[in-house]
Amino acid sequence: MANKTSPSPSPLSQTYPINTLMELTLAPDNTIIRGLIYCTDEISQSIVIQRSLVHTTLSSEITVVHAQSVLERKSIELPNSNGDNSQEGGANSEENIKKYGVANIEEIKKLPLPNVSRKALEERERRAIRLAEESLSHVNQKATPAGQKIFDKLLKACNEVVWDGQSILVLNHIRVDPPYTPSECHLIDRSGGLDEHSLERVKKIVGAAAST
């Protein structure tokens, strides 16, 4: 007997039609965002929402939302543009932007997306990867929580801090050994210009971190 298969989900382009004014409720904090559906992308499961802006030199902003983060969606309509509510550039336009994310759907459809520099995006991606790798290198799975806490405090204060096994090496010249107390701080190399004063500073940081 063949197993029943669940129906395939509808394409995002059908669920979120382009140029539709929608209100989305997003996980995890039930954040509500309203705006015009500018486009969707099936591969990344992304929804691109365009919103008008007021009191700024920018005409609109773009927000990218992952489809899985949408808890609830609904289409919304602006007040009748032929009635008293249509006052371009007036108070009602600003009120529409606050409530619906756009002042006038026909006008926002004409607005181009901001210029995007591929080089700038690639640089941001490289920087994000580099920062992520640096953050991972700062975590020692074999260290105790107290040791990791001391490491983080020293890193914030001294910048150049690395793990050497379960010991912490500060500026390549001061070593902090388990159990990470001031008495376990040692000056191991004086050639780099560090002295007892630098050692005492590290001891103070370790002592303060251990007492909190």
Coordinates of C-alpha atoms in Angstrom, one line a residue:
M1 CA 0.0 0.0 0.0
A2 CA 1.5 3.3 -1.0
N3 CA 2.2 5.9 1.7
K4 CA 0.2 9.1 1.5
T5 CA 2.3 12.1 0.9
S6 CA 1.4 15.5 2.2
P7 CA 0.6 18.1 -0.4
S8 CA 3.5 20.4 -1.4
P9 CA 3.3 23.9 0.0
S10 CA 2.2 26.6 -2.3
P11 CA 4.9 28.7 -3.9
L12 CA 5.7 31.9 -2.0
S13 CA 4.7 33.9 -5.1
Q14 CA 1.1 32.6 -4.6
T15 CA 1.1 32.9 -0.8
Y16 CA 2.6 36.4 -0.9
P17 CA 1.5 38.0 -4.3
I18 CA 3.6 40.8 -5.5
N19 CA 2.2 44.3 -5.0
T20 CA -0.1 43.1 -2.2
L21 CA -0.3 45.1 1.0
M22 CA 0.1 42.6 3.8
E23 CA 0.5 42.4 7.6
L24 CA 2.9 39.7 8.9
T25 CA 3.3 38.5 12.4
L26 CA 6.8 37.2 13.0
A27 CA 8.4 34.8 15.4
P28 CA 9.7 34.7 18.1
D29 CA 8.3 37.9 19.6
N30 CA 5.1 38.3 17.6
T31 CA 6.6 41.4 15.8
I32 CA 4.1 42.9 13.3
I33 CA 5.4 44.3 10.0
R34 CA 3.2 45.9 7.4
G35 CA 4.2 46.8 3.8
L36 CA 4.0 46.0 0.2
I37 CA 5.2 42.6 -1.0
Y38 CA 8.0 43.6 -3.4
C39 CA 9.1 40.1 -4.4
T40 CA 9.7 36.5 -3.1
D41 CA 12.5 34.0 -3.5
E42 CA 11.8 30.3 -3.5
I43 CA 15.4 29.2 -3.0
S44 CA 16.1 31.2 0.1
Q45 CA 12.4 31.2 1.2
S46 CA 12.6 34.9 1.5
I47 CA 9.9 37.5 1.4
V48 CA 10.9 41.1 0.5
I49 CA 8.7 43.9 1.9
Q50 CA 8.8 47.5 0.8
R51 CA 7.8 50.3 3.1
S52 CA 7.5 54.0 2.7
L53 CA 9.4 56.4 5.0
V54 CA 8.6 59.8 6.3
H55 CA 10.8 62.6 7.6
T56 CA 13.9 61.2 5.9
T57 CA 15.7 61.6 2.6
L58 CA 15.1 58.0 1.8
S59 CA 11.9 57.2 -0.1
S60 CA 11.5 53.6 1.1
E61 CA 13.1 50.8 3.0
I62 CA 13.4 47.1 2.2
T63 CA 12.9 44.3 4.8
V64 CA 13.7 40.7 4.0
V65 CA 11.8 38.1 6.0
H66 CA 12.3 34.3 6.1
A67 CA 9.0 32.6 5.3
Q68 CA 9.4 30.2 8.3
S69 CA 9.4 33.1 10.7
V70 CA 5.9 34.1 9.6
L71 CA 3.3 33.1 12.2
E72 CA 0.3 34.8 10.7
R73 CA -0.4 36.8 7.6
K74 CA -3.3 38.8 6.2
S75 CA -4.0 41.2 3.4
I76 CA -4.9 44.7 4.3
E77 CA -6.3 47.6 2.3
L78 CA -5.7 51.3 2.4
P79 CA -8.7 53.6 3.0
N80 CA -10.5 54.6 -0.3
S81 CA -8.0 56.7 -2.3
N82 CA -10.9 58.5 -3.9
G83 CA -12.4 59.7 -0.7
D84 CA -11.4 62.2 1.9
N85 CA -8.7 60.0 3.1
S86 CA -6.5 60.7 0.1
Q87 CA -4.4 63.7 0.9
E88 CA -0.9 63.2 -0.7
G89 CA 1.8 64.6 1.4
G90 CA -0.6 65.5 4.2
A91 CA -1.4 64.1 7.6
N92 CA -3.4 61.2 6.2
S93 CA -0.4 60.0 4.1
E94 CA 1.8 59.9 7.2
E95 CA -1.0 58.1 9.1
N96 CA -1.2 55.5 6.3
I97 CA 2.5 54.9 6.5
K98 CA 2.4 54.4 10.3
K99 CA -0.6 52.1 10.0
Y100 CA 0.0 50.2 6.7
G101 CA 3.7 50.9 5.8
V102 CA 2.8 52.8 2.7
A103 CA 1.0 56.1 1.9
N104 CA -0.1 55.3 -1.6
I105 CA 0.2 51.9 -3.3
E106 CA 0.4 53.2 -6.8
E107 CA 3.2 55.6 -5.9
I108 CA 5.3 53.0 -4.0
K109 CA 5.1 50.6 -7.0
K110 CA 6.9 53.2 -9.0
L111 CA 9.8 53.5 -6.6
P112 CA 13.0 51.7 -7.5
L113 CA 15.0 49.6 -5.1
P114 CA 18.1 51.2 -3.6
N115 CA 21.3 50.6 -5.5
V116 CA 23.1 47.5 -4.2
S117 CA 26.9 47.1 -4.5
R118 CA 27.9 43.5 -5.0
K119 CA 31.4 44.3 -3.9
A120 CA 30.1 45.8 -0.7
L121 CA 27.9 42.8 0.0
E122 CA 30.7 40.4 -0.6
E123 CA 32.9 42.4 1.8
R124 CA 30.2 42.3 4.4
E125 CA 29.9 38.6 3.9
R126 CA 33.7 38.1 4.3
R127 CA 33.7 40.2 7.4
A128 CA 30.8 38.3 8.9
I129 CA 32.6 35.0 8.3
R130 CA 35.8 36.3 9.7
L131 CA 34.1 37.6 12.9
A132 CA 32.2 34.3 13.3
E133 CA 35.5 32.3 13.0
E134 CA 37.1 34.6 15.5
S135 CA 34.2 34.2 17.9
L136 CA 34.5 30.4 17.6
S137 CA 38.2 30.4 18.3
H138 CA 37.5 32.2 21.6
V139 CA 35.4 29.3 22.9
N140 CA 37.3 26.5 24.6
Q141 CA 35.1 23.4 25.0
K142 CA 37.5 21.9 27.5
A143 CA 37.6 24.9 29.8
T144 CA 35.3 25.4 32.8
P145 CA 32.5 28.0 32.7
A146 CA 34.6 30.1 35.1
G147 CA 37.6 29.9 32.8
Q148 CA 35.6 30.9 29.8
K149 CA 34.2 33.9 31.8
I150 CA 37.7 35.0 32.7
F151 CA 38.8 34.6 29.1
D152 CA 36.0 36.8 27.9
K153 CA 36.8 39.5 30.4
L154 CA 40.4 39.5 29.5
L155 CA 39.6 39.6 25.8
K156 CA 37.4 42.6 26.3
A157 CA 40.1 44.4 28.2
C158 CA 43.3 43.4 26.3
N159 CA 42.1 42.3 22.8
E160 CA 45.0 39.9 22.2
V161 CA 44.0 36.9 24.2
V162 CA 44.2 33.2 23.1
W163 CA 43.7 29.8 24.6
D164 CA 46.9 27.7 25.2
G165 CA 45.3 24.3 26.2
Q166 CA 43.3 25.2 29.3
S167 CA 45.5 28.1 30.1
I168 CA 44.9 31.7 28.9
L169 CA 47.7 33.5 27.2
V170 CA 47.4 37.3 27.4
L171 CA 49.4 39.4 24.9
N172 CA 51.7 36.4 24.5
H173 CA 53.5 37.2 27.7
I174 CA 51.1 36.6 30.6
R175 CA 49.6 33.1 31.3
V176 CA 46.6 32.5 33.5
D177 CA 46.4 28.9 34.6
P178 CA 43.4 27.0 36.1
P179 CA 41.6 27.6 38.4
Y180 CA 42.0 31.1 37.0
T181 CA 42.7 33.1 40.1
P182 CA 45.1 36.0 40.5
S183 CA 47.7 33.7 42.1
E184 CA 47.7 31.7 38.9
C185 CA 48.7 34.7 36.7
H186 CA 52.4 34.5 35.6
L187 CA 54.6 36.7 33.6
I188 CA 56.3 34.3 31.2
D189 CA 58.2 36.6 28.9
R190 CA 59.5 40.1 29.6
S191 CA 60.8 40.8 26.1
G192 CA 57.6 42.3 24.8
G193 CA 57.8 45.3 27.1
L194 CA 55.4 43.9 29.7
D195 CA 56.4 44.1 33.3
E196 CA 55.0 43.6 36.8
H197 CA 52.6 46.5 36.4
S198 CA 51.0 44.7 33.4
L199 CA 50.9 41.5 35.4
E200 CA 49.1 43.3 38.3
R201 CA 46.6 44.7 35.9
V202 CA 45.8 41.2 34.6
K203 CA 45.5 40.0 38.2
K204 CA 43.0 42.7 39.0
I205 CA 40.9 41.8 35.9
V206 CA 41.0 38.1 36.9
G207 CA 40.1 38.9 40.5
A208 CA 37.2 41.1 39.6
A209 CA 35.8 38.6 37.1
A210 CA 36.1 35.8 39.6
S211 CA 34.2 37.7 42.3
T212 CA 31.2 38.5 40.1

